[in-house]
Amino acid sequence: MKGVDGNAGDDGGEDESLDEDLIDDALEDALEEFALPGGTAERPLSIRGINAMLQQLLAATLPPVMYIQGEISNFRTYDRGHAFFTLKEPGAELPCVIWKDALARLKFKPKDGMTVIARGNVKLYEPQGKLQLYVETLLPLGAGALELAFRQLCVKLREEGLFEASRKRPIPRLPQRVVIVTSRTGDVLHDVLTTAYRRYPGLHTMLYAVRVQGEQAVAEIVRAIQKINRHQEKLQADLILLVRGGGSLEDLWAFNEEAVARAIVASRIPIATGIGHEPDTTIADLVGDLRGATPTGVTELTIPDVRAIGGEIEGMRNLLTRDMGRMVELAGAEGKALAGAMTQGIREALRRRMVRLEQLTRNVERIEPRHAIAQGWRRVEEAQRNLGEVVGAARRAGSERLSGAGRRLERASPGRRLPQLHDRVKRLEEMLGAAVGGRMSGVGLRVGSLAEQLRMVSPQAVLERGYSITTDQGGKIIRSAADVVTGDILRTRVADGTIESTVGKLKQQRLF
C-alpha cells in the first residue's frame, strides 16, 4: 500500500506536492487492502454498510490527530452541553463538534468570526453519513487562550458594574481582626505578618491556608471566602487580605477565574488584594475593595501605623486645647461687650429722659396758671415712672444676657472638657497595652510549646530513653554486626557519657 502524506493544518487548499494520480493509487490500494465489497444489482450494499466502509477508509488513511485552521461560524451550544459549529474559509467549510468535557476545559468562550486552530480527528457520523471534525481543543489566533479569556471576563464583569467604585465596601480605618487568605508556605505570609505587626503590634491575625495556583486553587479560595463569611459572627473579622507572590499569567490564573470574582463580590466582609508584583493585575484585584501593588503594599495600605495614630491623637489634643483657649477668650470679650453695651444703653436712656425733663421744666416756668403747673408735674411724674420702668427692663435684660454668657462660658470651660479627653486617651492607651500584652503572652506560650517539642525530638532525649549510638574509631555509625570485625574498638555514646569497648565474638540475631 502506498502512503499519503498531507498537511491537515493548511487553510483548506490542496497540497501542491501531492499528485492526483498518487492519491487515486492510494485509495485503490486501501480498497484492495480492506477488500471492501462493491455490491451487485442483485445484492446491493446497504446505506449503513457503505457508511461503515467509509468510516474504515477514513480511519486507515487520515492521521489520528489533525490541526485545522479556520473561522468559527454558527457556533451553537445545546442542552446537554455539547457544541456544534462550522470551520470555514473562502470556498470551503467543515462541520465540527466539541463535546461537553472538552468545551469546559477551554479557557475562553468561542464566538462566531473568531479565527482558531482546531485539534481533533475527522470521522464520519454514520447514522447521517455526515463527515465532521471531532474537536479536542481550540487555540485562538493572535492572542493566547488565557489572555483572551481574561479580556472576555473583564468585559462581562464590567458590564455588570462589578468594577465600579460605588459598589465596593469601605476598608475599616482601624481593623482589629484580620483574616489572611494565602499559602502557608513561601515568603508572602512572613512578609505580610512582619509588616502588619511592625505597624500595629496589637493586631489579631488569622490564617486561612489555601493553594494559590493549580487546579484545586480556585475551589479552595472560593471555599475560604464563603466559610469566613459564614462564621463571621464567631470570627468578628474586620478585613480579609487575599495575597499571593508574583508569577506568570498561568501561575496567577486562579485569581482570574469567574468563581473567585463572584465570591469576592458576594463577601459581606471587605476584601483587599495584593496579588503578584507591580505590573500584575488580576480579575480579583479589579473586583476587590482595595488593591495593593504587592502583598506588602496592601498590608501597608490597610493596617494603620500606631505611631502615626499616636501623633494624630496628640495633634488633636493640642488643637482642642488651643480652640478651648480661644473660646474662653471670645466668651470673656463677649461678656465685656455686653456689659459695656448695657451701661451705655442705660446712660443714653437717662440722658434722653433728663433732656425731656428739662424741656418740661422750662415749659412750666413759662406757664403761670396753677392747672398748667399741675399738668406739668403729672407729666414729670409719668416720665419718672417710665424712666424707672425702662431702666429696670434694661437692667433685667442686661442681667439675663450676662447670665447666659456666663452659662455658655462655663459649658465651654476647658476644666470640663479636658478630663473627658484625658479619660479617652487613657482608655485608648489601656486598650493598646492590653492588646500588646495579649499578643506577647500568646507568642510566649507558642515559643515554649515549640521548645518542648524540639526537646522531645532531640538526640539527647532519645539517649535518655535508654538508646545509644555506637561508632567505630573513624566516627562511622555501626548499624549492623556486619560493619565490624573481632578486635575493632568501638565507642558507644549513652545519655551521660561515652563507653569504649572491643569487639569480641560476633553474633547476628533479630530482635523481633
Coordinates of C-alpha atoms in Angstrom, one line a residue, residues 6-254:
G6 CA -0.8 15.6 3.7
N7 CA -0.8 18.7 6.0
A8 CA -4.1 19.0 7.7
G9 CA -3.3 22.3 9.1
D10 CA -3.3 24.2 5.8
D11 CA -6.0 26.7 5.0
G12 CA -8.2 24.1 3.3
G13 CA -6.2 24.4 0.0
E14 CA -4.8 21.5 -1.9
D15 CA -1.2 20.4 -1.2
E16 CA 0.6 21.1 -4.5
S17 CA 3.2 18.4 -3.5
L18 CA 0.5 15.7 -3.8
D19 CA -0.1 14.2 -7.2
E20 CA -3.7 13.3 -8.0
D21 CA -2.6 10.0 -9.5
L22 CA -0.8 9.2 -6.3
I23 CA -3.9 9.9 -4.3
D24 CA -6.0 7.7 -6.6
D25 CA -3.4 4.9 -6.3
A26 CA -3.5 5.2 -2.5
L27 CA -7.3 4.9 -2.5
E28 CA -7.3 1.9 -4.7
D29 CA -4.6 0.2 -2.5
A30 CA -6.7 1.0 0.5
L31 CA -9.8 -0.5 -1.0
E32 CA -7.8 -3.6 -2.1
E33 CA -6.3 -4.0 1.4
F34 CA -9.7 -3.8 3.2
A35 CA -11.3 -5.9 0.4
L36 CA -14.4 -3.7 0.5
P37 CA -17.2 -5.2 -1.5
G38 CA -18.8 -3.2 -4.2
G39 CA -22.1 -5.0 -4.2
T40 CA -24.1 -6.0 -7.3
A41 CA -27.5 -5.3 -8.8
E42 CA -28.8 -8.5 -7.3
R43 CA -27.1 -7.9 -3.9
P44 CA -26.8 -4.1 -3.4
L45 CA -25.0 -2.6 -0.4
S46 CA -27.0 -1.0 2.4
I47 CA -26.5 2.6 3.4
R48 CA -25.3 1.5 6.8
G49 CA -22.8 -0.8 5.1
I50 CA -21.4 1.9 2.8
N51 CA -21.1 4.4 5.7
A52 CA -19.2 1.8 7.8
M53 CA -16.8 1.2 4.9
L54 CA -16.3 4.9 4.5
Q55 CA -15.5 5.2 8.2
Q56 CA -13.0 2.3 7.9
L57 CA -11.4 4.1 4.9
L58 CA -11.1 7.4 6.8
A59 CA -9.6 5.7 9.9
A60 CA -7.0 3.9 7.8
T61 CA -5.9 6.9 5.6
L62 CA -6.2 10.0 7.8
P63 CA -3.9 10.8 10.7
P64 CA -5.4 10.3 14.2
V65 CA -4.7 13.9 15.2
M66 CA -5.1 16.9 12.9
Y67 CA -4.7 20.6 13.3
I68 CA -7.0 22.7 11.1
Q69 CA -7.2 26.5 10.9
G70 CA -10.4 28.3 10.1
E71 CA -13.1 30.8 11.1
I72 CA -15.8 29.8 13.5
S73 CA -19.4 30.1 12.2
N74 CA -22.8 29.1 13.5
F75 CA -21.4 28.2 17.0
R76 CA -24.3 26.7 19.0
T77 CA -24.3 25.1 22.4
Y78 CA -27.2 22.6 23.2
D79 CA -28.9 21.4 26.3
R80 CA -26.5 18.6 27.0
G81 CA -23.5 20.9 26.9
H82 CA -22.2 19.8 23.5
A83 CA -21.5 22.5 20.9
F84 CA -21.7 22.3 17.1
F85 CA -20.2 24.8 14.7
T86 CA -18.6 25.2 11.3
L87 CA -15.0 26.0 10.4
K88 CA -14.9 27.9 7.2
E89 CA -12.6 29.7 4.8
P90 CA -13.2 31.2 1.3
G91 CA -14.7 28.3 -0.8
A92 CA -14.7 25.6 1.9
E93 CA -16.5 24.6 5.1
L94 CA -16.0 21.8 7.6
P95 CA -18.7 20.8 10.2
C96 CA -17.3 20.4 13.7
V97 CA -18.5 19.1 17.1
I98 CA -16.9 19.6 20.5
W99 CA -18.2 17.5 23.5
K100 CA -19.2 19.0 26.8
D101 CA -16.0 18.0 28.7
A102 CA -13.7 19.4 26.1
L103 CA -15.7 22.6 25.9
A104 CA -15.4 23.0 29.7
R105 CA -11.6 22.8 29.5
L106 CA -11.3 25.8 27.2
K107 CA -10.0 28.9 28.8
F108 CA -12.0 31.2 26.5
K109 CA -15.5 31.3 25.0
P110 CA -15.6 30.6 21.3
K111 CA -17.6 33.1 19.2
D112 CA -18.6 33.4 15.6
G113 CA -16.0 35.2 13.5
M114 CA -13.1 34.1 15.7
T115 CA -10.1 32.5 13.8
V116 CA -8.8 29.4 15.6
I117 CA -6.7 26.3 15.2
A118 CA -8.8 23.2 16.0
R119 CA -7.1 20.0 17.2
G120 CA -9.0 16.7 16.6
N121 CA -9.8 14.0 14.1
V122 CA -12.1 13.7 11.2
K123 CA -14.8 10.9 11.4
L124 CA -18.0 10.0 9.6
Y125 CA -21.2 10.2 11.6
E126 CA -22.6 7.0 10.3
P127 CA -26.3 7.4 11.1
Q128 CA -26.5 10.5 8.9
G129 CA -23.5 9.9 6.6
K130 CA -22.1 13.3 7.7
L131 CA -18.4 14.0 7.7
Q132 CA -17.3 16.2 10.6
L133 CA -14.3 17.1 12.8
Y134 CA -14.4 15.9 16.4
V135 CA -12.6 18.7 18.2
E136 CA -10.5 18.1 21.3
T137 CA -9.4 21.7 21.9
L138 CA -9.3 25.1 20.2
L139 CA -6.5 27.6 20.2
P140 CA -7.3 31.2 19.3
L141 CA -5.0 33.0 16.8
G142 CA -3.5 36.4 17.6
A143 CA -3.9 36.2 21.4
G144 CA -3.3 33.4 23.8
A145 CA -6.2 31.5 25.3
L146 CA -5.6 32.8 28.8
E147 CA -5.3 36.4 27.6
L148 CA -8.5 36.1 25.5
A149 CA -10.3 34.6 28.5
F150 CA -9.1 37.4 30.7
R151 CA -10.4 40.1 28.3
Q152 CA -13.8 38.3 27.8
L153 CA -14.4 38.0 31.6
C154 CA -13.3 41.7 32.1
V155 CA -15.9 42.8 29.6
K156 CA -18.6 40.7 31.2
L157 CA -18.0 41.8 34.7
R158 CA -17.5 45.4 33.8
E159 CA -20.9 45.4 32.0
E160 CA -22.4 44.1 35.3
G161 CA -20.9 47.1 37.1
L162 CA -18.7 44.9 39.4
F163 CA -15.6 47.1 38.8
E164 CA -17.4 50.3 39.9
A165 CA -16.0 52.0 43.0
S166 CA -19.6 52.8 44.2
R167 CA -20.2 49.0 44.6
K168 CA -17.1 48.4 46.7
R169 CA -17.1 48.2 50.5
P170 CA -15.1 50.7 52.6
I171 CA -12.0 49.5 54.2
P172 CA -12.0 50.0 58.1
R173 CA -9.6 52.6 59.2
L174 CA -8.5 50.7 62.3
P175 CA -9.1 47.0 61.8
Q176 CA -8.8 44.8 64.9
R177 CA -9.2 41.3 63.5
V178 CA -7.8 40.4 60.0
V179 CA -8.0 37.1 58.1
I180 CA -5.2 36.4 55.7
V181 CA -6.0 34.0 52.8
T182 CA -2.9 32.7 51.2
S183 CA -0.5 29.8 51.0
R184 CA 1.0 28.5 54.3
T185 CA 4.4 28.2 52.6
G186 CA 6.6 30.8 50.9
D187 CA 7.7 34.3 51.9
V188 CA 4.4 36.1 51.4
L189 CA 2.8 35.1 54.7
H190 CA 6.0 36.1 56.6
D191 CA 6.3 39.5 54.8
V192 CA 2.6 40.3 55.5
L193 CA 2.8 39.4 59.2
T194 CA 6.1 41.2 59.7
T195 CA 4.7 44.4 58.1
A196 CA 1.4 44.2 60.0
Y197 CA 3.0 43.7 63.5
R198 CA 5.6 46.4 62.8
R199 CA 2.8 48.8 62.1
Y200 CA 0.2 47.6 64.7
P201 CA 1.6 45.2 67.4
G202 CA -1.8 44.6 68.9
L203 CA -3.4 43.4 65.7
H204 CA -5.2 40.0 65.8
T205 CA -4.5 38.0 62.7
M206 CA -5.9 34.6 61.5
L207 CA -4.6 32.5 58.6
Y208 CA -6.9 30.5 56.2
A209 CA -4.3 28.5 54.2
V210 CA -5.2 27.7 50.6
R211 CA -3.4 26.7 47.4
V212 CA -2.7 29.8 45.3
Q213 CA -2.1 28.0 42.0
G214 CA -3.1 24.8 40.3
E215 CA -6.3 23.1 39.5
Q216 CA -7.6 23.0 43.2
A217 CA -6.7 26.6 43.9
V218 CA -10.0 28.1 42.6
A219 CA -12.2 25.8 44.7
E220 CA -10.1 26.4 47.9
I221 CA -10.1 30.2 47.5
V222 CA -13.9 30.3 46.9
R223 CA -14.5 28.0 49.9
A224 CA -12.2 30.1 52.1
I225 CA -14.1 33.3 51.4
Q226 CA -17.5 31.7 51.8
K227 CA -16.5 29.9 55.1
I228 CA -15.1 33.1 56.6
N229 CA -18.4 34.9 55.8
R230 CA -20.4 32.0 57.1
H231 CA -18.6 32.1 60.5
Q232 CA -18.4 35.9 60.7
E233 CA -20.5 36.0 63.9
K234 CA -17.8 34.0 65.7
L235 CA -14.7 35.4 63.9
Q236 CA -15.8 39.1 64.0
A237 CA -13.3 39.8 61.2
D238 CA -12.9 43.4 60.1
L239 CA -11.0 42.6 56.9
I240 CA -9.8 39.8 54.6
L241 CA -6.4 40.1 52.9
L242 CA -6.2 37.9 49.8
V243 CA -2.5 37.8 48.9
R244 CA 0.0 35.9 46.7
G245 CA 3.5 36.4 45.4
G246 CA 4.5 37.1 41.8
G247 CA 4.4 34.7 38.9
S248 CA 3.5 34.1 35.3
L249 CA -0.1 34.5 33.9
E250 CA -0.5 30.8 34.2
D251 CA 0.6 30.9 37.9
L252 CA -1.8 33.7 38.8
W253 CA -4.7 32.3 36.7
A254 CA -6.7 31.1 39.8

